[in-house]
XYZ file of C-alpha atoms in Angstrom:
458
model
C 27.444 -41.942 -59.040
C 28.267 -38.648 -57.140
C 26.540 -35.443 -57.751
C 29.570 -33.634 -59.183
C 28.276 -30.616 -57.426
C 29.481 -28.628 -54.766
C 25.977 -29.319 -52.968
C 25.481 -28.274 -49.005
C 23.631 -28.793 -46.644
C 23.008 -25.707 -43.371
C 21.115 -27.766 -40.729
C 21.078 -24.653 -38.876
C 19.223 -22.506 -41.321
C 16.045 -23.160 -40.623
C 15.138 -24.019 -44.299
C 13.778 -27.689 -44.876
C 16.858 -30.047 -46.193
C 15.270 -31.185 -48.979
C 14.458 -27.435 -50.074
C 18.140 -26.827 -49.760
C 19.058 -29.342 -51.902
C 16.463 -28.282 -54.793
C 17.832 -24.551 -54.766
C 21.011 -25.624 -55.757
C 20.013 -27.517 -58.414
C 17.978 -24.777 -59.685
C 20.828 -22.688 -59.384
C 22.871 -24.759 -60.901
C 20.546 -25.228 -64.029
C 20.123 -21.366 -64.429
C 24.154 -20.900 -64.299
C 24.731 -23.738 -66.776
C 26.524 -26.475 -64.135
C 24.017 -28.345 -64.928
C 23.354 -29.021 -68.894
C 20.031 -30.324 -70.364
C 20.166 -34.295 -70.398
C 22.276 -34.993 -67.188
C 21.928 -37.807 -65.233
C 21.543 -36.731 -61.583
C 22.479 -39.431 -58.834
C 20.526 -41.687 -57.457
C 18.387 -40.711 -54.643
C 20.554 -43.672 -52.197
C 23.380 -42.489 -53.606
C 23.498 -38.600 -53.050
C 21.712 -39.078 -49.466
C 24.780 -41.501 -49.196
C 27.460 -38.604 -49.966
C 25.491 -36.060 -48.151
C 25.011 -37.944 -44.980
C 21.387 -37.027 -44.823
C 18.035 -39.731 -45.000
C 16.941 -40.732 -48.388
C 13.613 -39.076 -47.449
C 15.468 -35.761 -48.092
C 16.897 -36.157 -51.394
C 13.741 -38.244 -52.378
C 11.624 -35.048 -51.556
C 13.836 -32.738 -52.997
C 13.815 -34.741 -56.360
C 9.717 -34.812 -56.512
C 9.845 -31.163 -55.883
C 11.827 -30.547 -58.849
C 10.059 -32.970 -60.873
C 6.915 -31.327 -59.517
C 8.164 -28.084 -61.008
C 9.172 -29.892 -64.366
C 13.348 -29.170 -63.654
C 13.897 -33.144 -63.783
C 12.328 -35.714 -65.433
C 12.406 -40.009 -64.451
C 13.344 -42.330 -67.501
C 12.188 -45.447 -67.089
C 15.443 -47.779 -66.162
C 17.836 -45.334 -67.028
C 17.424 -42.797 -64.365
C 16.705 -38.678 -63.370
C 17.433 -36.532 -65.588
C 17.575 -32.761 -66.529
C 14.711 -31.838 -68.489
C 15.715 -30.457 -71.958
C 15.635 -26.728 -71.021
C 17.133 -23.604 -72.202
C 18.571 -21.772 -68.850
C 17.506 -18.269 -68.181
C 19.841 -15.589 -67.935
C 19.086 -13.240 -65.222
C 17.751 -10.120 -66.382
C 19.944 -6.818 -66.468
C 18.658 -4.265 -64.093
C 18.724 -0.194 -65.393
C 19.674 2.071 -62.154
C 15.786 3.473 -61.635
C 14.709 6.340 -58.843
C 12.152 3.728 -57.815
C 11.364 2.726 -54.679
C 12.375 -0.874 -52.962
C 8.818 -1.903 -53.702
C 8.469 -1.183 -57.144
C 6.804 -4.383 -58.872
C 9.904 -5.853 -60.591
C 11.184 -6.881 -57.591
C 7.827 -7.405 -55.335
C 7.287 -10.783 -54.221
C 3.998 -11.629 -54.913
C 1.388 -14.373 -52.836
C -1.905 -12.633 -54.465
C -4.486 -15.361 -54.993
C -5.564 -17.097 -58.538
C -2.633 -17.674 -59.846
C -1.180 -21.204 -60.236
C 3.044 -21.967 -60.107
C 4.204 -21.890 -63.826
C 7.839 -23.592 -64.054
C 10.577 -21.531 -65.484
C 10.760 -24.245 -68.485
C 8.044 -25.734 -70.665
C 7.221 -29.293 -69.657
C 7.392 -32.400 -72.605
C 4.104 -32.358 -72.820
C 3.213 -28.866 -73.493
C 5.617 -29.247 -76.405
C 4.466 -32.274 -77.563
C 0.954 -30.339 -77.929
C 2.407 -27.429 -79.612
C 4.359 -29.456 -82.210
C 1.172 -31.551 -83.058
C -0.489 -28.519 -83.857
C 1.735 -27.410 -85.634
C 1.223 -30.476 -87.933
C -1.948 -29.755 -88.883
C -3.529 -26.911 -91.771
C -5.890 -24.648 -89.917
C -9.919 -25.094 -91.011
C -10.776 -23.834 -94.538
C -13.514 -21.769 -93.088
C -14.488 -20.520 -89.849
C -14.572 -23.048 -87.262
C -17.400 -23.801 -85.274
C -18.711 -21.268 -82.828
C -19.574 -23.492 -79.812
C -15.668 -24.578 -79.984
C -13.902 -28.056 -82.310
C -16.464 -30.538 -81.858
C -13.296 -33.276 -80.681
C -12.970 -30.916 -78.303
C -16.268 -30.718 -77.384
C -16.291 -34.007 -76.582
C -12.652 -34.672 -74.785
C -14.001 -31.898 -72.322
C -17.276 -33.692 -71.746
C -15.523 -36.603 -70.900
C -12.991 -34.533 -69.047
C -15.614 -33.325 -66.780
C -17.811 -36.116 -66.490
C -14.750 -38.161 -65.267
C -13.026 -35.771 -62.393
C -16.421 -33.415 -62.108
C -19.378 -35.748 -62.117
C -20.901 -34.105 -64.483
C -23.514 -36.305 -66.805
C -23.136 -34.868 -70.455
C -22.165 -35.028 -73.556
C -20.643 -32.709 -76.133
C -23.653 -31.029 -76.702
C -23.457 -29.546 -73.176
C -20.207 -27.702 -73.855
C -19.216 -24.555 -74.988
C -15.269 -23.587 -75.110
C -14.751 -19.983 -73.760
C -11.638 -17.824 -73.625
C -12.127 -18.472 -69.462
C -14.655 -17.862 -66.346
C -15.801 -13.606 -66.915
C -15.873 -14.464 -70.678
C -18.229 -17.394 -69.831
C -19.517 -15.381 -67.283
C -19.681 -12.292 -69.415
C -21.257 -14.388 -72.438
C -23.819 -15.653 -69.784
C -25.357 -12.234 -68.784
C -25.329 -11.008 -72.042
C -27.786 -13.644 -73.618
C -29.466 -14.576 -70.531
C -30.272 -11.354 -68.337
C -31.924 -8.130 -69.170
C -30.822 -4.715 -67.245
C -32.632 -4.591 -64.099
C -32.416 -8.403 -63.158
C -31.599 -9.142 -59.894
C -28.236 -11.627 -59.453
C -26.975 -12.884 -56.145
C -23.451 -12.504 -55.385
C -21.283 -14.322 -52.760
C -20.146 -11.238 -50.132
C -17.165 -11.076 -49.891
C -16.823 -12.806 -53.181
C -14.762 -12.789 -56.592
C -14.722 -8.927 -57.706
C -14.421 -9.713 -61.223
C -17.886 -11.421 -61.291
C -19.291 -7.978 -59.996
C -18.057 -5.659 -62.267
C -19.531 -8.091 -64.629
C -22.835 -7.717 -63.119
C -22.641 -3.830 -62.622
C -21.385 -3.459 -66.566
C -24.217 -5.744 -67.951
C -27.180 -2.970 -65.523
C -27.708 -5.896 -63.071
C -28.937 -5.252 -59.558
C -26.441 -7.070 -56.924
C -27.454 -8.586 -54.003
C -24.942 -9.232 -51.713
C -25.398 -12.719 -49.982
C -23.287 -13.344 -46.654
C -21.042 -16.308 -46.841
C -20.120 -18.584 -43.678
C -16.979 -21.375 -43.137
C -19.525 -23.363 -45.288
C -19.878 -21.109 -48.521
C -23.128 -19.325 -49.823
C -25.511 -19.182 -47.114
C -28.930 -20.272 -49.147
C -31.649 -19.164 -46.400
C -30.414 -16.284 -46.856
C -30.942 -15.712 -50.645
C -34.933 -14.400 -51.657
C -37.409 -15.299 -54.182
C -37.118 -12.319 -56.334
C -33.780 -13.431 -57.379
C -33.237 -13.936 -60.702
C -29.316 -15.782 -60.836
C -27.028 -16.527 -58.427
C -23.369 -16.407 -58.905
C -21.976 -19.136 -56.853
C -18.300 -21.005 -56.344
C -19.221 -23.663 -54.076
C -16.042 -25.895 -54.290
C -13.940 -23.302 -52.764
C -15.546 -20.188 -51.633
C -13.787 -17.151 -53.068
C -12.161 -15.775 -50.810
C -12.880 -17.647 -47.691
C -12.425 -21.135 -48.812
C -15.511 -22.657 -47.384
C -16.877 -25.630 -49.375
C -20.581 -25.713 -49.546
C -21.787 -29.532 -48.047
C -24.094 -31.432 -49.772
C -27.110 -30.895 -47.869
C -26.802 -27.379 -48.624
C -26.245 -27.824 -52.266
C -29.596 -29.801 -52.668
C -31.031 -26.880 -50.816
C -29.358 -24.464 -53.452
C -30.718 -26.219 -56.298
C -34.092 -26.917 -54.832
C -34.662 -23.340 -54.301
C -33.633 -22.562 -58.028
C -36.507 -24.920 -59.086
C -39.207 -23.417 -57.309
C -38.146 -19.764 -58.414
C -36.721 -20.624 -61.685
C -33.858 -18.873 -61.398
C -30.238 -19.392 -62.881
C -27.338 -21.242 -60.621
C -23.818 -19.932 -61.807
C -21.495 -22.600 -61.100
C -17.473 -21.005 -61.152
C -15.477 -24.103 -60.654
C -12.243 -22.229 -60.423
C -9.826 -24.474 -58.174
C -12.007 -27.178 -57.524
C -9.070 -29.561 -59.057
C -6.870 -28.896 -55.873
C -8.018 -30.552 -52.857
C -5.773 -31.375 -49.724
C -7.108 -34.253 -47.061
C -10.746 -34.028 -48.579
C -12.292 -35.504 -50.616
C -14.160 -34.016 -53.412
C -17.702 -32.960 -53.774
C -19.545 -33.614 -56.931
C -19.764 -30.239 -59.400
C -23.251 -28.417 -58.518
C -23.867 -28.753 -62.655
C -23.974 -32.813 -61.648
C -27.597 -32.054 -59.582
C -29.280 -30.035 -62.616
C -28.255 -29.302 -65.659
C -31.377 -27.217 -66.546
C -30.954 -24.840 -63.777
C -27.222 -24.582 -63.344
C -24.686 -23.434 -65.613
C -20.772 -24.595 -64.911
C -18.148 -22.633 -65.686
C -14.103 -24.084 -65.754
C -11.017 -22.909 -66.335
C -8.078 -23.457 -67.207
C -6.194 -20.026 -65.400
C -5.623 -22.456 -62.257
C -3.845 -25.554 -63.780
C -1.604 -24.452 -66.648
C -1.676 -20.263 -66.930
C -4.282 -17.852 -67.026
C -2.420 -16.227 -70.077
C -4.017 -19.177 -71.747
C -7.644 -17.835 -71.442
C -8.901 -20.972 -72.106
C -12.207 -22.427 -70.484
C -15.809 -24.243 -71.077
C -19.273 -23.753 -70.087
C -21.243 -26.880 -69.471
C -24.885 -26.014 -69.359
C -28.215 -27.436 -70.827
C -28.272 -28.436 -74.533
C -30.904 -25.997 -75.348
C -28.750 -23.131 -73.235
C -25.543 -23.524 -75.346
C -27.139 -23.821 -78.409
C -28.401 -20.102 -77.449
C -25.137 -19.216 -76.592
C -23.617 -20.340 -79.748
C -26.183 -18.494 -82.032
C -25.509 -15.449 -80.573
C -21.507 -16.011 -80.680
C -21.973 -17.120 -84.385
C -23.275 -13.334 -84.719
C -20.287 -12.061 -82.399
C -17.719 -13.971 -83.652
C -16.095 -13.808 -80.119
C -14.415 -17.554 -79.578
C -10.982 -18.753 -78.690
C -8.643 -18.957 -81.686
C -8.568 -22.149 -83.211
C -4.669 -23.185 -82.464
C -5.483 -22.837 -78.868
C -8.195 -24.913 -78.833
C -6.241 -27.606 -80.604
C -3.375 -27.191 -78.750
C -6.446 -28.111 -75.649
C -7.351 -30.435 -77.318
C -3.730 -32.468 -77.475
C -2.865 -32.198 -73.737
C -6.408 -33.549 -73.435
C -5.474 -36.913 -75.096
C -2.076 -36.946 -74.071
C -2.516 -36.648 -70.571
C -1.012 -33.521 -70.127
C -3.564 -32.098 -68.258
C -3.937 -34.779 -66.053
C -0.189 -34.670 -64.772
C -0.172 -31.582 -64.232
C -2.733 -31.448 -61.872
C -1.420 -34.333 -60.223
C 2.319 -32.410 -59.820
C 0.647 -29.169 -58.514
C -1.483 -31.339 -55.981
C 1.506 -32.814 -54.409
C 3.575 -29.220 -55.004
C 0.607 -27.733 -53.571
C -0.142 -29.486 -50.707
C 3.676 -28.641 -49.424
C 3.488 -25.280 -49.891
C -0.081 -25.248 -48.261
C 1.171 -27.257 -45.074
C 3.813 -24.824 -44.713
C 2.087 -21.487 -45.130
C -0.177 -22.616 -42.619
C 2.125 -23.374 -40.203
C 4.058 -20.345 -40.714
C 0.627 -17.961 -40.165
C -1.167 -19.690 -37.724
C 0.236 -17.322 -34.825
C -0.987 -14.320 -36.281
C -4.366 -15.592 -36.521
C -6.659 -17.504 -37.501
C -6.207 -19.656 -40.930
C -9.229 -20.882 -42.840
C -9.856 -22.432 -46.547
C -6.846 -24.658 -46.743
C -8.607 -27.506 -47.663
C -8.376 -26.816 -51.318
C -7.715 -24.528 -53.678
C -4.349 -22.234 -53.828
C -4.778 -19.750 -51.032
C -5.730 -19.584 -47.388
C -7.111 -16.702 -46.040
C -5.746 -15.209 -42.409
C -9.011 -13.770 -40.111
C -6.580 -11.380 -38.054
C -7.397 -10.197 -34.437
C -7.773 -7.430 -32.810
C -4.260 -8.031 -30.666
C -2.384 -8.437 -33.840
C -3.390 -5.114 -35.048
C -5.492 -6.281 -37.674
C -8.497 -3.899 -37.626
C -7.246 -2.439 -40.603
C -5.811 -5.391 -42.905
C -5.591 -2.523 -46.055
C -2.951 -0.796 -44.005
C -1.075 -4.032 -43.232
C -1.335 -5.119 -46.943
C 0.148 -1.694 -47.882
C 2.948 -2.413 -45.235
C 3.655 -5.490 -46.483
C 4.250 -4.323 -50.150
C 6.381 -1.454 -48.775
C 8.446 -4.540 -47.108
C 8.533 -5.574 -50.687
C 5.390 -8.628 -50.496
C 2.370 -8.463 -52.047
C -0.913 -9.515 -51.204
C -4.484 -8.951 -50.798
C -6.614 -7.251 -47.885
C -10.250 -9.445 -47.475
C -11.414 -6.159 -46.816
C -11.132 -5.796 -50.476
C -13.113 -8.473 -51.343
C -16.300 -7.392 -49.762
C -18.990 -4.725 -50.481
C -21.789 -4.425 -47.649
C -21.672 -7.407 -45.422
C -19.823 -7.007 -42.273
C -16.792 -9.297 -40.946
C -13.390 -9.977 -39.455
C -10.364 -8.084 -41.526
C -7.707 -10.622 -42.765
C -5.371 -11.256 -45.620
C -5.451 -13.779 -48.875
C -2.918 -15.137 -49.421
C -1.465 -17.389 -52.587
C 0.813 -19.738 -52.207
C 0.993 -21.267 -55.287
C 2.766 -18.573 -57.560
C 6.381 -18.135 -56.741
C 8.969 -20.568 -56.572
C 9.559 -22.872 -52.957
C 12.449 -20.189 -52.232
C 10.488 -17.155 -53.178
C 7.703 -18.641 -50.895
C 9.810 -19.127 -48.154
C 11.309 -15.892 -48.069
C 7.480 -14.054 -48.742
C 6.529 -15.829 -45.566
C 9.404 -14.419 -43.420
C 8.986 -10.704 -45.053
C 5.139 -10.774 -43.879
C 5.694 -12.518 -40.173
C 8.059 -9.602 -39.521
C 5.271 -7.485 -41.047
C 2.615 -9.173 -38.843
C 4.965 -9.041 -35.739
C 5.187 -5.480 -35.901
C 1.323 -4.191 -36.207
């Protein structure tokens, strides 16, 4: 069966084969070529007509099935996923500069790839819901109990973590878990240890609920412990993936976190944000799987599916999110019900599951090749997991100043984030986060040449 396309291939471009190839079908979905319900070729068979290995069209179909464009039927064949093409938007004549956000390429951290069409299974959850009549009353304020318990199992299974639904609390994501936390647990005044540089979010949370930060240095392993005192009363930690450095706190030092909240009694805060993304490690057990009494774990789901969502849980002691939920039954502050049974169907339909396994393997190409692209400019750490490295620059690529050289990047129309921004009184190297994971393979590719000439020029 031949493509019916006009496809090409440039091997002088510089641009991966296989990435070649999935442009054009993306192009040729968005201009209507290619209708909902077509049966692409074969893998053999196009490599065949293009004169290229079947390596290249294989790995040009998984990235479009990756990014939910095509979709395998079992003995029939690839198809086009049922999808409504997008038009491109009609741009007004404006006195704005090149830069202005519109058309800003962006590679700021946190934010995971979200495909230009909704997947099966996202509208198989949507259409159950829409099945059901909504509760005759107000639903319960720790979150559905069947959710409850899908999410303990969920994290149990891929986290480690020993509990039931009695441990779990649904929250509209991380700073409103976070947020929820402080309020019931801490007092103005109380003393909370923050990860410097760390996740700025979690320290405006801090400052709004009167706490007094301490700033805790972090190494290529995460939070360093011997550094933290006894008159400490929480610590705010994301040991699977240090924000923003990427370190991933070992095991040994983990036992040394929690036997240090023990003796002092004070609170471990547990943000699990990316810990479902991990590239040639393997995975550590949550920090919630050592204690449950002393450490609270907060998840999201802002990384997998869309932080629009503002979905989440908090796993924590029995007796801590039965607190939580008294005071929320006061506040009436939980996530809607339809989104939490919407959760609740991609949780029994797998949906969650594939997804994470399509962004691991989408992922873990985009990671190999941002790497590669950056590592002259400096040095490239926390690509292990998660979706963003961070580049330490030097002092030879003019990188004593990495908020000038993010400001020079957006002006070259790229956006992304100065480390510098990230911390507050420990000292270190200047560098630049960096996402990979939010615009398409294209849009990725061309970020990364934007920036290089960036880089090249400081």
């Amino acid at each position: 069966m031949q493509s019916s396309l006009p496809l090409t291939i440039d091997r002088d471009s510089g641009v991966p084969l296989h990435l070649q190839l999935a442009e054009q079908f993306r192009a040729a979905v968005l201009d209507g070529r290619l209708q909902a319900g077509h049966r692409l070729p074969s893998t053999r068979d196009l490599a065949r007509e293009l004169s290229v290995s079947r390596s290249v069209t294989q790995a040009a179909y998984d990235q479009l099935h990756a990014e939910g464009w095509i979709e395998g039927r079992t003995g029939a064949g690839t198809f086009v996923t049922d999808v409504v093409p997008l038009q491109p938007a009609v741009r007004r004549r404006t006195t704005h500069r090149p830069d202005a956000d519109a058309e800003l390429l962006t590679l700021r951290p946190g934010i995971p790839y979200i495909a230009p069409t909704p997947d099966p299974g996202w509208r198989r959850a949507w259409r159950e819901v829409s099945t059901q009549s909504p509760p005759r009353g107000y639903d319960d304020a720790p979150g559905l109990p069947a959710l409850r318990a899908a999410l303990a199992e969920h994290v149990a299974r891929v986290r480690g973590i020993a509990c039931g639904p009695e441990n779990v609390l649904v929250t509209n994501g991380t700073v409103h878990g976070l947020r929820l936390l402080l309020t019931v647990t801490r007092e103005p005044g109380d003393r909370i240890a923050i990860e410097d540089p760390g996740y700025l979010n979690a320290v405006v949370a801090a400052r709004d609920h009167r706490l007094e930060i301490v700033d805790v240095p972090v190494d290529e392993d995460g939070l360093q412990v011997a550094a933290l005192t006894d008159d400490v009363d929480a610590v705010y930690v994301t040991p699977s993936h240090q924000y923003p450095l990427g370190g991933r706190l070992p095991v040994a030092r983990r036992n040394e976190l929690v036997r240090w909240a023990r003796r002092t009694g004070s609170l471990l805060i547990e943000d699990d944000y990316d810990s479902e993304f991990r590239y040639d490690v393997a995975p550590l057990p949550a920090l919630a799987q050592l204690d449950l009494e002393r450490v609270v774990h907060l998840g999201t789901l802002s990384k997998t599916l869309s932080p629009a969502l503002r979905l989440g849980w908090l796993v924590a002691s029995e007796a801590m999110v039965d607190r939580l939920a008294m005071f929320r039954a006061n506040s009436g502050d939980w996530p809607a019900w339809p989104m939490q049974a919407a959760l609740l169907a991609m949780l029994r339909d797998g949906y969650l599951d594939r997804t994470v396994r399509r962004g691991r393997r989408l992922y873990a190409e985009r990671r190999t090749h941002t790497c590669e692209v950056l590592a002259p400019y400096g040095q490239v750490i926390g690509q292990d997991a998660g979706l963003h490295i961070t580049l330490l620059l030097s002092n030879d690529t003019g990188g004593t100043d990495d908020r000038r050289i993010a400001a020079a990047a957006r002006e070259a129309g790229v956006v992304v984030a100065a480390l510098s921004e990230y911390r507050r009184s420990v000292p270190g190297p200047p560098g630049l986060v960096i996402g990979y994971a939010t615009p398409s393979t294209s849009d990725l590719h061309r970020a990364l040449t934007i920036l290089t000439r960036v880089l090249s020029r400081r």
